[in-house]
């Protein structure tokens, strides 16, 4: 009995050790464990859309001085803004779908659908075929009812997202709309961009969970549970990310990329074997409940005998965080993206950094409408979207890199980072924190591992 008891205690001790080791991975619920079934997602999407219309459109239409907003699309050729307003069970427009937002004298916004089918619960059906056999007659009747002075349509030279009125639909609109209202047509660009770029509180809370999911998937991929050092290639890892997203019943809005930086060599592209001493980079984004993430993180593959990354790589990585801080400190309401870019670059260069900044809005689209803060090949600013001022309650991918020469590697490397953040009255804050240290990958799985 004494021996058996000792054996039982030994087994119990091993069990407790395993629990302690695995607690970071399994001790608390993962964000990916809370992904909703499709039916519940649809209900949440429709609820959020209705709240957004109620909370955002009255102010946005007032600020942009637009009395009526027309969105017109035919099936499979949808206006990007109209797609954000369709019911979750509608995967495209049907025939010709016309959505109308009309502001009354009290400033309230009413939503209508002039379409052959009912368009969810948000839009009141505004086409009685007996009274108005033609869809355009029904639209004209609604326009006459409100008599708007300024009618916004989605035409834009700066954002594709706000340029969704295609030529055929515009021609049909102009051929049917009475002359006095043709003269009232204006570009809805500022309204469309405002709708796409601003987030409501319910979305902010949701966004934090979504980005946590993305971080968890990256952590899984950058581990020796997935990477078998000396066997797994960068392309194997890319496709693991794609498969993992599909397993979770999520979508990705772009094909992931994995690149390798290595001593005495330029960045390695293509199907490259992952080896000890490699600096790995991933660019990865997921889509859930119509919102998108965009994340870039770095990992280091430990060599035999290493327990940490070399000091020179740690120092280089820290310069990326420093550049993030210099950029986000420049955010202020009313400043343009070009102004923020210029100030941040000047401060970074004065601090001895070698920066490239290419941050952008994020939300319904991965590269969202709103204020652009540089592009990788446009470090002096961007006409149009770079001249757009910053607004509160907007989300951004803080995307950038700092180039660092590593004498030990006899080459320059880039610390490429991207994390999603909110800009609100409190300033800029990361929706699920940010990477502040290199992810470490051990060549072999061991009890003392991750």
Tab-separated table of C-alpha atoms in Angstrom:
chain	number	residue	atom	x	y	z
A	1	UNK	CA	0.000	0.000	0.000
A	2	UNK	CA	2.832	2.383	0.881
A	3	UNK	CA	4.529	1.845	-2.502
A	4	UNK	CA	1.297	2.206	-4.406
A	5	UNK	CA	0.512	5.359	-2.475
A	6	UNK	CA	3.872	6.808	-3.439
A	7	UNK	CA	3.271	5.840	-7.047
A	8	UNK	CA	-0.141	7.507	-6.928
A	9	UNK	CA	1.416	10.649	-5.457
A	10	UNK	CA	4.060	10.630	-8.175
A	11	UNK	CA	1.409	10.362	-10.857
A	12	UNK	CA	-0.564	13.118	-9.168
A	13	UNK	CA	2.530	15.347	-9.113
A	14	UNK	CA	3.104	14.733	-12.798
A	15	UNK	CA	-0.535	15.565	-13.502
A	16	UNK	CA	-0.273	18.832	-11.551
A	17	UNK	CA	2.936	19.719	-13.408
A	18	UNK	CA	1.223	19.145	-16.724
A	19	UNK	CA	-1.727	21.306	-15.690
A	20	UNK	CA	0.647	24.108	-14.700
A	21	UNK	CA	2.554	23.820	-17.970
A	22	UNK	CA	-0.586	23.823	-20.077
A	23	UNK	CA	-2.479	26.441	-18.078
A	24	UNK	CA	-1.464	29.340	-20.355
A	25	UNK	CA	-2.944	27.461	-23.290
A	26	UNK	CA	-5.912	25.770	-21.664
A	27	UNK	CA	-6.445	27.400	-18.271
A	28	UNK	CA	-8.820	30.026	-19.630
A	29	UNK	CA	-11.277	30.027	-22.470
A	30	UNK	CA	-9.737	30.924	-25.813
A	31	UNK	CA	-11.411	33.606	-27.899
A	32	UNK	CA	-11.676	31.089	-30.732
A	33	UNK	CA	-13.791	28.874	-28.454
A	34	UNK	CA	-16.448	31.593	-28.434
A	35	UNK	CA	-17.003	31.832	-32.200
A	36	UNK	CA	-20.734	31.957	-32.815
A	37	UNK	CA	-22.694	29.537	-35.000
A	38	UNK	CA	-23.710	31.046	-38.341
A	39	UNK	CA	-27.319	31.574	-37.298
A	40	UNK	CA	-26.288	33.578	-34.242
A	41	UNK	CA	-23.773	35.533	-36.286
A	42	UNK	CA	-26.526	36.576	-38.683
A	43	UNK	CA	-28.685	37.844	-35.829
A	44	UNK	CA	-25.759	39.817	-34.393
A	45	UNK	CA	-24.856	41.333	-37.769
A	46	UNK	CA	-28.412	42.541	-38.296
A	47	UNK	CA	-28.590	43.918	-34.762
A	48	UNK	CA	-25.318	45.810	-35.176
A	49	UNK	CA	-26.400	47.210	-38.545
A	50	UNK	CA	-29.616	48.550	-37.049
A	51	UNK	CA	-27.755	50.119	-34.114
A	52	UNK	CA	-25.221	51.689	-36.453
A	53	UNK	CA	-27.961	53.274	-38.556
A	54	UNK	CA	-29.661	54.628	-35.440
A	55	UNK	CA	-26.478	55.859	-33.751
A	56	UNK	CA	-24.432	57.120	-36.684
A	57	UNK	CA	-26.556	58.238	-39.607
A	58	UNK	CA	-28.504	61.129	-38.036
A	59	UNK	CA	-25.270	62.909	-37.094
A	60	UNK	CA	-23.390	61.915	-40.244
A	61	UNK	CA	-26.145	63.089	-42.583
A	62	UNK	CA	-26.411	66.314	-40.603
A	63	UNK	CA	-22.639	66.900	-40.634
A	64	UNK	CA	-22.412	66.301	-44.383
A	65	UNK	CA	-25.618	68.238	-45.145
A	66	UNK	CA	-27.174	65.388	-47.102
A	67	UNK	CA	-30.972	65.067	-46.916
A	68	UNK	CA	-31.321	61.799	-48.797
A	69	UNK	CA	-28.801	59.048	-49.528
A	70	UNK	CA	-29.417	56.721	-52.478
A	71	UNK	CA	-27.616	53.377	-52.803
A	72	UNK	CA	-28.321	51.462	-55.999
A	73	UNK	CA	-26.891	48.070	-57.004
A	74	UNK	CA	-27.621	45.151	-59.249
A	75	UNK	CA	-26.986	41.547	-58.287
A	76	UNK	CA	-23.268	40.590	-58.261
A	77	UNK	CA	-22.145	44.163	-58.888
A	78	UNK	CA	-22.733	45.587	-55.450
A	79	UNK	CA	-21.795	48.997	-54.140
A	80	UNK	CA	-19.277	48.343	-51.291
A	81	UNK	CA	-21.352	50.479	-48.917
A	82	UNK	CA	-24.625	48.807	-49.858
A	83	UNK	CA	-23.096	45.411	-49.031
A	84	UNK	CA	-22.544	46.576	-45.440
A	85	UNK	CA	-26.258	47.311	-45.118
A	86	UNK	CA	-27.796	44.162	-46.591
A	87	UNK	CA	-29.343	41.635	-44.200
A	88	UNK	CA	-26.904	38.943	-43.112
A	89	UNK	CA	-28.845	36.316	-45.052
A	90	UNK	CA	-28.457	38.317	-48.269
A	91	UNK	CA	-25.121	37.402	-49.821
A	92	UNK	CA	-25.686	39.792	-52.719
A	93	UNK	CA	-28.195	42.324	-53.998
A	94	UNK	CA	-31.248	40.959	-55.832
A	95	UNK	CA	-32.139	42.185	-59.298
A	96	UNK	CA	-31.888	45.960	-58.776
A	97	UNK	CA	-31.833	46.867	-55.089
A	98	UNK	CA	-32.334	50.509	-54.118
A	99	UNK	CA	-31.790	51.542	-50.500
A	100	UNK	CA	-32.776	55.028	-49.377
A	101	UNK	CA	-32.002	56.940	-46.190
A	102	UNK	CA	-34.143	60.052	-45.811
A	103	UNK	CA	-33.709	62.699	-43.115
A	104	UNK	CA	-36.916	64.329	-41.955
A	105	UNK	CA	-37.360	67.883	-40.605
A	106	UNK	CA	-36.690	66.702	-37.051
A	107	UNK	CA	-33.341	65.238	-38.119
A	108	UNK	CA	-34.487	61.627	-37.771
A	109	UNK	CA	-33.348	59.198	-40.443
A	110	UNK	CA	-35.788	56.757	-42.024
A	111	UNK	CA	-34.641	53.717	-44.002
A	112	UNK	CA	-36.457	52.441	-47.099
A	113	UNK	CA	-35.965	49.675	-49.644
A	114	UNK	CA	-37.299	50.001	-53.183
A	115	UNK	CA	-36.788	46.429	-54.277
A	116	UNK	CA	-38.737	43.428	-55.563
A	117	UNK	CA	-38.268	41.690	-52.195
A	118	UNK	CA	-38.441	42.736	-48.561
A	119	UNK	CA	-34.944	43.728	-47.382
A	120	UNK	CA	-34.789	42.555	-43.778
A	121	UNK	CA	-36.375	44.367	-40.838
A	122	UNK	CA	-34.355	47.590	-40.985
A	123	UNK	CA	-35.812	48.902	-44.242
A	124	UNK	CA	-39.466	49.761	-44.798
A	125	UNK	CA	-40.742	48.439	-48.102
A	126	UNK	CA	-41.380	51.422	-50.378
A	127	UNK	CA	-42.535	49.817	-53.606
A	128	UNK	CA	-46.205	49.094	-54.147
A	129	UNK	CA	-46.261	47.612	-57.630
A	130	UNK	CA	-49.957	48.317	-58.064
A	131	UNK	CA	-49.473	52.026	-57.361
A	132	UNK	CA	-46.110	52.248	-59.125
A	133	UNK	CA	-45.462	49.505	-61.708
A	134	UNK	CA	-41.935	50.845	-62.246
A	135	UNK	CA	-39.269	50.721	-59.543
A	136	UNK	CA	-38.103	54.183	-60.624
A	137	UNK	CA	-41.614	55.567	-60.267
A	138	UNK	CA	-41.597	54.312	-56.672
A	139	UNK	CA	-38.277	56.039	-56.065
A	140	UNK	CA	-39.586	59.299	-57.519
A	141	UNK	CA	-42.652	59.103	-55.275
A	142	UNK	CA	-40.424	58.741	-52.200
A	143	UNK	CA	-38.223	61.615	-53.349
A	144	UNK	CA	-41.285	63.840	-53.845
A	145	UNK	CA	-42.497	62.923	-50.386
A	146	UNK	CA	-39.303	64.221	-48.752
A	147	UNK	CA	-38.333	66.885	-51.341
A	148	UNK	CA	-34.618	66.764	-50.459
A	149	UNK	CA	-32.378	69.701	-51.343
A	150	UNK	CA	-29.236	67.528	-51.484
A	151	UNK	CA	-29.329	63.900	-52.612
A	152	UNK	CA	-26.133	61.946	-52.027
A	153	UNK	CA	-24.968	59.207	-54.408
A	154	UNK	CA	-21.801	57.175	-54.074
A	155	UNK	CA	-19.326	58.839	-56.410
A	156	UNK	CA	-15.728	59.358	-55.329
A	157	UNK	CA	-12.325	59.902	-56.857
A	158	UNK	CA	-10.438	59.174	-53.636
A	159	UNK	CA	-11.958	55.969	-52.243
A	160	UNK	CA	-13.169	52.975	-54.246
A	161	UNK	CA	-15.369	52.126	-51.259
A	162	UNK	CA	-17.373	55.350	-51.809
A	163	UNK	CA	-17.535	55.094	-55.621
A	164	UNK	CA	-20.112	52.337	-55.865
A	165	UNK	CA	-22.676	53.883	-58.244
A	166	UNK	CA	-21.794	52.185	-61.523
A	167	UNK	CA	-22.389	53.917	-64.858
A	168	UNK	CA	-25.389	51.832	-65.914
A	169	UNK	CA	-27.264	52.468	-62.674
A	170	UNK	CA	-26.357	56.152	-62.769
A	171	UNK	CA	-27.688	56.479	-66.308
A	172	UNK	CA	-30.954	54.835	-65.334
A	173	UNK	CA	-31.247	57.096	-62.284
A	174	UNK	CA	-30.661	60.226	-64.354
A	175	UNK	CA	-33.103	59.130	-67.046
A	176	UNK	CA	-35.940	58.680	-64.532
A	177	UNK	CA	-35.315	61.344	-61.900
A	178	UNK	CA	-37.141	64.668	-62.478
A	179	UNK	CA	-34.881	67.531	-63.551
A	180	UNK	CA	-35.163	69.458	-60.254
A	181	UNK	CA	-33.832	66.449	-58.353
A	182	UNK	CA	-31.103	65.701	-60.882
A	183	UNK	CA	-29.773	69.123	-59.978
A	184	UNK	CA	-29.838	68.097	-56.302
A	185	UNK	CA	-27.473	65.142	-56.782
A	186	UNK	CA	-24.138	65.479	-54.973
A	187	UNK	CA	-21.284	63.147	-54.102
A	188	UNK	CA	-21.962	61.265	-50.864
A	189	UNK	CA	-18.215	60.649	-50.419
A	190	UNK	CA	-17.913	62.214	-46.930
A	191	UNK	CA	-21.059	60.413	-45.758
A	192	UNK	CA	-20.008	57.044	-47.186
A	193	UNK	CA	-16.513	57.340	-45.718
A	194	UNK	CA	-17.932	58.397	-42.347
A	195	UNK	CA	-20.263	55.402	-42.311
A	196	UNK	CA	-17.443	52.996	-43.109
A	197	UNK	CA	-14.762	54.393	-40.817
A	198	UNK	CA	-16.626	55.021	-37.546
A	199	UNK	CA	-17.337	52.323	-34.982
A	200	UNK	CA	-20.060	52.151	-32.333
A	201	UNK	CA	-19.346	50.914	-28.757
A	202	UNK	CA	-20.821	47.471	-29.404
A	203	UNK	CA	-18.441	46.996	-32.339
A	204	UNK	CA	-15.424	48.115	-30.314
A	205	UNK	CA	-16.093	45.428	-27.719
A	206	UNK	CA	-16.562	42.866	-30.465
A	207	UNK	CA	-13.408	44.006	-32.242
A	208	UNK	CA	-11.257	43.323	-29.203
A	209	UNK	CA	-12.445	39.698	-29.182
A	210	UNK	CA	-11.911	39.354	-32.916
A	211	UNK	CA	-8.316	40.576	-32.750
A	212	UNK	CA	-7.704	38.273	-29.807
A	213	UNK	CA	-8.747	35.415	-32.100
A	214	UNK	CA	-6.220	36.537	-34.694
A	215	UNK	CA	-3.476	36.754	-32.064
A	216	UNK	CA	-4.307	33.247	-30.822
A	217	UNK	CA	-4.118	31.792	-34.330
A	218	UNK	CA	-0.743	33.452	-34.935
A	219	UNK	CA	0.553	32.100	-31.601
A	220	UNK	CA	-0.555	28.610	-32.616
A	221	UNK	CA	1.136	28.899	-35.986
A	222	UNK	CA	4.340	30.284	-34.509
A	223	UNK	CA	4.895	27.281	-32.265
A	224	UNK	CA	6.609	23.923	-32.476
A	225	UNK	CA	3.183	22.312	-32.422
A	226	UNK	CA	2.914	23.482	-36.043
A	227	UNK	CA	6.496	24.217	-37.115
A	228	UNK	CA	8.856	21.274	-37.259
A	229	UNK	CA	12.168	23.073	-37.591
A	230	UNK	CA	14.179	21.744	-40.507
A	231	UNK	CA	11.071	20.140	-42.041
A	232	UNK	CA	8.336	22.818	-42.248
A	233	UNK	CA	8.605	25.416	-44.990
A	234	UNK	CA	7.307	28.963	-45.076
A	235	UNK	CA	4.707	27.911	-47.631
A	236	UNK	CA	3.591	25.016	-45.404
A	237	UNK	CA	2.957	27.577	-42.676
A	238	UNK	CA	1.051	29.893	-45.004
A	239	UNK	CA	-1.350	27.096	-45.884
A	240	UNK	CA	-1.637	26.036	-42.242
A	241	UNK	CA	-2.998	29.522	-41.517
A	242	UNK	CA	-5.501	29.228	-44.366
A	243	UNK	CA	-6.641	25.788	-43.200
A	244	UNK	CA	-6.894	26.906	-39.561
A	245	UNK	CA	-9.116	29.821	-40.515
A	246	UNK	CA	-11.391	27.508	-42.456
A	247	UNK	CA	-11.491	24.971	-39.595
A	248	UNK	CA	-12.800	27.731	-37.320
A	249	UNK	CA	-15.490	28.672	-39.884
A	250	UNK	CA	-13.911	32.088	-40.301
A	251	UNK	CA	-12.871	33.893	-43.468
A	252	UNK	CA	-9.685	35.664	-44.465
A	253	UNK	CA	-9.742	38.777	-46.630
A	254	UNK	CA	-6.272	38.183	-48.082
A	255	UNK	CA	-3.901	35.276	-48.526
A	256	UNK	CA	-1.463	35.166	-45.578
A	257	UNK	CA	2.257	35.549	-46.129
A	258	UNK	CA	5.228	34.181	-44.193
A	259	UNK	CA	8.706	35.540	-44.857
A	260	UNK	CA	12.097	34.666	-43.420
A	261	UNK	CA	15.043	36.911	-42.609
A	262	UNK	CA	18.344	35.156	-42.047
A	263	UNK	CA	21.985	36.012	-41.415
A	264	UNK	CA	23.994	37.156	-44.467
A	265	UNK	CA	21.039	36.684	-46.822
A	266	UNK	CA	18.296	38.906	-48.183
A	267	UNK	CA	14.699	38.185	-47.238
A	268	UNK	CA	13.752	34.707	-48.419
A	269	UNK	CA	10.549	34.294	-50.386
A	270	UNK	CA	8.832	31.246	-51.800
A	271	UNK	CA	8.878	27.773	-50.330
A	272	UNK	CA	11.792	28.144	-47.900
A	273	UNK	CA	12.748	25.681	-45.165
A	274	UNK	CA	12.482	27.101	-41.624
A	275	UNK	CA	15.781	26.693	-39.760
A	276	UNK	CA	17.228	27.561	-36.334
A	277	UNK	CA	18.248	31.216	-36.120
A	278	UNK	CA	15.546	32.391	-38.549
A	279	UNK	CA	13.501	35.528	-37.972
A	280	UNK	CA	9.959	34.751	-39.136
A	281	UNK	CA	7.332	37.295	-40.150
A	282	UNK	CA	3.626	36.725	-40.766
A	283	UNK	CA	1.011	39.011	-42.316
A	284	UNK	CA	-2.427	37.666	-41.451
A	285	UNK	CA	-6.044	38.842	-41.296
A	286	UNK	CA	-9.431	37.301	-40.545
A	287	UNK	CA	-13.033	38.349	-41.153
A	288	UNK	CA	-15.822	37.791	-38.643
A	289	UNK	CA	-19.203	39.513	-38.252
A	290	UNK	CA	-18.262	41.749	-41.209
A	291	UNK	CA	-15.202	43.152	-39.423
A	292	UNK	CA	-11.605	42.534	-40.446
A	293	UNK	CA	-8.253	42.239	-38.681
A	294	UNK	CA	-4.789	42.925	-40.066
A	295	UNK	CA	-1.791	41.752	-38.031
A	296	UNK	CA	1.930	41.350	-38.591
A	297	UNK	CA	4.102	39.733	-35.942
A	298	UNK	CA	7.634	38.334	-35.656
A	299	UNK	CA	9.061	35.113	-34.221
A	300	UNK	CA	12.575	33.810	-33.675
A	301	UNK	CA	13.594	30.157	-34.048
A	302	UNK	CA	15.949	29.316	-31.190
A	303	UNK	CA	19.300	27.696	-31.931
A	304	UNK	CA	20.624	24.793	-29.863
A	305	UNK	CA	21.425	26.027	-26.373
A	306	UNK	CA	19.522	29.319	-26.739
A	307	UNK	CA	16.706	30.221	-24.374
A	308	UNK	CA	16.256	33.772	-25.665
A	309	UNK	CA	16.705	35.640	-28.905
A	310	UNK	CA	20.078	37.354	-29.357
A	311	UNK	CA	20.305	40.808	-27.780
A	312	UNK	CA	20.812	42.468	-31.163
A	313	UNK	CA	17.473	41.095	-32.401
A	314	UNK	CA	15.716	42.101	-29.182
A	315	UNK	CA	17.086	45.622	-29.547
A	316	UNK	CA	16.029	45.730	-33.189
A	317	UNK	CA	12.535	44.512	-32.295
A	318	UNK	CA	12.205	47.220	-29.625
A	319	UNK	CA	12.856	49.850	-32.286
A	320	UNK	CA	9.617	48.726	-33.961
A	321	UNK	CA	7.656	49.389	-30.774
A	322	UNK	CA	9.411	52.761	-30.509
A	323	UNK	CA	8.256	53.678	-34.014
A	324	UNK	CA	4.691	52.643	-33.168
A	325	UNK	CA	4.745	54.970	-30.158
A	326	UNK	CA	6.109	57.883	-32.176
A	327	UNK	CA	3.363	57.435	-34.775
A	328	UNK	CA	0.380	57.043	-32.453
A	329	UNK	CA	1.494	60.026	-30.338
A	330	UNK	CA	0.843	62.212	-33.380
A	331	UNK	CA	-2.856	61.294	-33.673
A	332	UNK	CA	-5.147	64.266	-33.039
A	333	UNK	CA	-8.667	65.086	-34.192
A	334	UNK	CA	-8.624	67.187	-37.337
A	335	UNK	CA	-5.018	66.450	-38.293
A	336	UNK	CA	-4.661	64.910	-41.731
A	337	UNK	CA	-2.939	61.645	-42.405
A	338	UNK	CA	-0.205	63.465	-44.307
A	339	UNK	CA	0.431	65.769	-41.347
A	340	UNK	CA	0.659	62.834	-38.938
A	341	UNK	CA	2.949	60.948	-41.321
A	342	UNK	CA	5.321	63.895	-41.746
A	343	UNK	CA	5.579	64.615	-38.018
A	344	UNK	CA	6.074	60.966	-37.063
A	345	UNK	CA	8.765	60.405	-39.698
A	346	UNK	CA	10.642	63.533	-38.665
A	347	UNK	CA	10.664	62.457	-35.023
A	348	UNK	CA	11.672	58.890	-35.889
A	349	UNK	CA	14.555	59.986	-38.118
A	350	UNK	CA	15.728	62.428	-35.435
A	351	UNK	CA	15.738	59.482	-32.994
A	352	UNK	CA	18.041	57.533	-35.295
A	353	UNK	CA	15.416	55.224	-36.802
A	354	UNK	CA	14.959	54.317	-40.459
A	355	UNK	CA	11.141	54.309	-40.690
A	356	UNK	CA	8.614	53.340	-43.316
A	357	UNK	CA	4.992	54.042	-42.292
A	358	UNK	CA	1.936	52.738	-44.145
A	359	UNK	CA	-0.941	52.639	-41.659
A	360	UNK	CA	-4.586	52.592	-42.686
A	361	UNK	CA	-8.179	52.457	-41.426
A	362	UNK	CA	-9.757	49.067	-40.841
A	363	UNK	CA	-13.315	47.889	-40.304
A	364	UNK	CA	-15.752	46.631	-42.913
A	365	UNK	CA	-12.756	46.443	-45.253
A	366	UNK	CA	-9.220	45.388	-44.420
A	367	UNK	CA	-7.853	48.449	-46.198
A	368	UNK	CA	-10.681	50.678	-45.073
A	369	UNK	CA	-12.045	54.047	-46.086
A	370	UNK	CA	-10.793	56.996	-44.070
A	371	UNK	CA	-7.469	58.632	-43.330
A	372	UNK	CA	-4.415	57.052	-44.967
A	373	UNK	CA	-1.086	57.469	-43.187
A	374	UNK	CA	1.458	56.824	-45.913
A	375	UNK	CA	2.039	53.883	-48.201
A	376	UNK	CA	5.199	51.808	-48.448
A	377	UNK	CA	6.037	53.584	-51.715
A	378	UNK	CA	4.606	57.012	-50.772
A	379	UNK	CA	6.436	58.258	-47.703
A	380	UNK	CA	5.915	61.921	-48.590
A	381	UNK	CA	2.130	61.650	-48.316
A	382	UNK	CA	-0.898	60.680	-50.380
A	383	UNK	CA	-3.196	63.061	-52.216
A	384	UNK	CA	-6.863	62.588	-51.388
A	385	UNK	CA	-7.121	59.971	-48.656
A	386	UNK	CA	-3.987	61.328	-46.962
A	387	UNK	CA	-5.579	64.783	-46.816
A	388	UNK	CA	-8.595	63.389	-44.948
A	389	UNK	CA	-8.738	64.467	-41.281
A	390	UNK	CA	-8.702	62.054	-38.364
A	391	UNK	CA	-12.021	61.429	-36.608
A	392	UNK	CA	-12.729	59.895	-33.221
A	393	UNK	CA	-14.115	56.372	-32.831
A	394	UNK	CA	-12.188	55.006	-35.791
A	395	UNK	CA	-10.046	51.893	-35.995
A	396	UNK	CA	-6.608	51.725	-37.604
A	397	UNK	CA	-4.029	49.134	-38.482
A	398	UNK	CA	-0.816	50.631	-37.144
A	399	UNK	CA	1.354	49.209	-39.908
A	400	UNK	CA	5.020	50.104	-40.351
A	401	UNK	CA	8.589	48.883	-40.326
A	402	UNK	CA	11.948	50.060	-39.077
A	403	UNK	CA	15.094	49.024	-40.913
A	404	UNK	CA	18.066	48.030	-38.733
A	405	UNK	CA	21.556	47.011	-39.791
A	406	UNK	CA	22.710	43.911	-37.878
A	407	UNK	CA	26.528	43.617	-37.936
A	408	UNK	CA	26.341	40.026	-36.707
A	409	UNK	CA	24.228	39.141	-39.740
A	410	UNK	CA	26.132	41.443	-42.118
A	411	UNK	CA	22.856	42.808	-43.413
A	412	UNK	CA	19.925	45.108	-42.820
A	413	UNK	CA	16.679	43.613	-41.529
A	414	UNK	CA	13.208	45.083	-41.263
A	415	UNK	CA	11.134	44.980	-38.101
A	416	UNK	CA	7.693	44.755	-39.700
A	417	UNK	CA	4.828	45.169	-37.250
A	418	UNK	CA	1.102	45.693	-37.585
A	419	UNK	CA	-1.491	45.853	-34.824
A	420	UNK	CA	-5.110	47.045	-34.807
A	421	UNK	CA	-6.006	49.981	-32.592
A	422	UNK	CA	-8.827	52.378	-31.755
A	423	UNK	CA	-8.572	56.153	-31.864
A	424	UNK	CA	-11.066	57.736	-29.465
A	425	UNK	CA	-11.236	60.502	-26.852
A	426	UNK	CA	-8.663	58.678	-24.713
A	427	UNK	CA	-6.132	58.550	-27.567
A	428	UNK	CA	-4.851	55.519	-29.466
A	429	UNK	CA	-5.067	52.140	-27.759
A	430	UNK	CA	-4.514	48.627	-29.060
A	431	UNK	CA	-7.668	46.547	-29.192
A	432	UNK	CA	-5.954	43.421	-27.848
A	433	UNK	CA	-2.601	44.839	-26.893
A	434	UNK	CA	0.400	44.595	-29.196
A	435	UNK	CA	3.438	42.390	-29.617
A	436	UNK	CA	6.165	43.654	-27.290
A	437	UNK	CA	8.632	40.754	-27.565
A	438	UNK	CA	9.645	38.240	-30.181
A	439	UNK	CA	7.696	34.988	-30.144
A	440	UNK	CA	10.187	32.204	-29.428
A	441	UNK	CA	10.004	28.868	-31.247
A	442	UNK	CA	11.918	25.912	-29.790
A	443	UNK	CA	13.203	23.413	-32.363
A	444	UNK	CA	11.813	20.487	-30.358
A	445	UNK	CA	8.767	20.154	-28.110
A	446	UNK	CA	9.851	19.654	-24.512
A	447	UNK	CA	8.432	19.861	-21.010
A	448	UNK	CA	10.297	23.131	-20.547
A	449	UNK	CA	8.874	24.561	-23.752
A	450	UNK	CA	6.245	27.133	-24.511
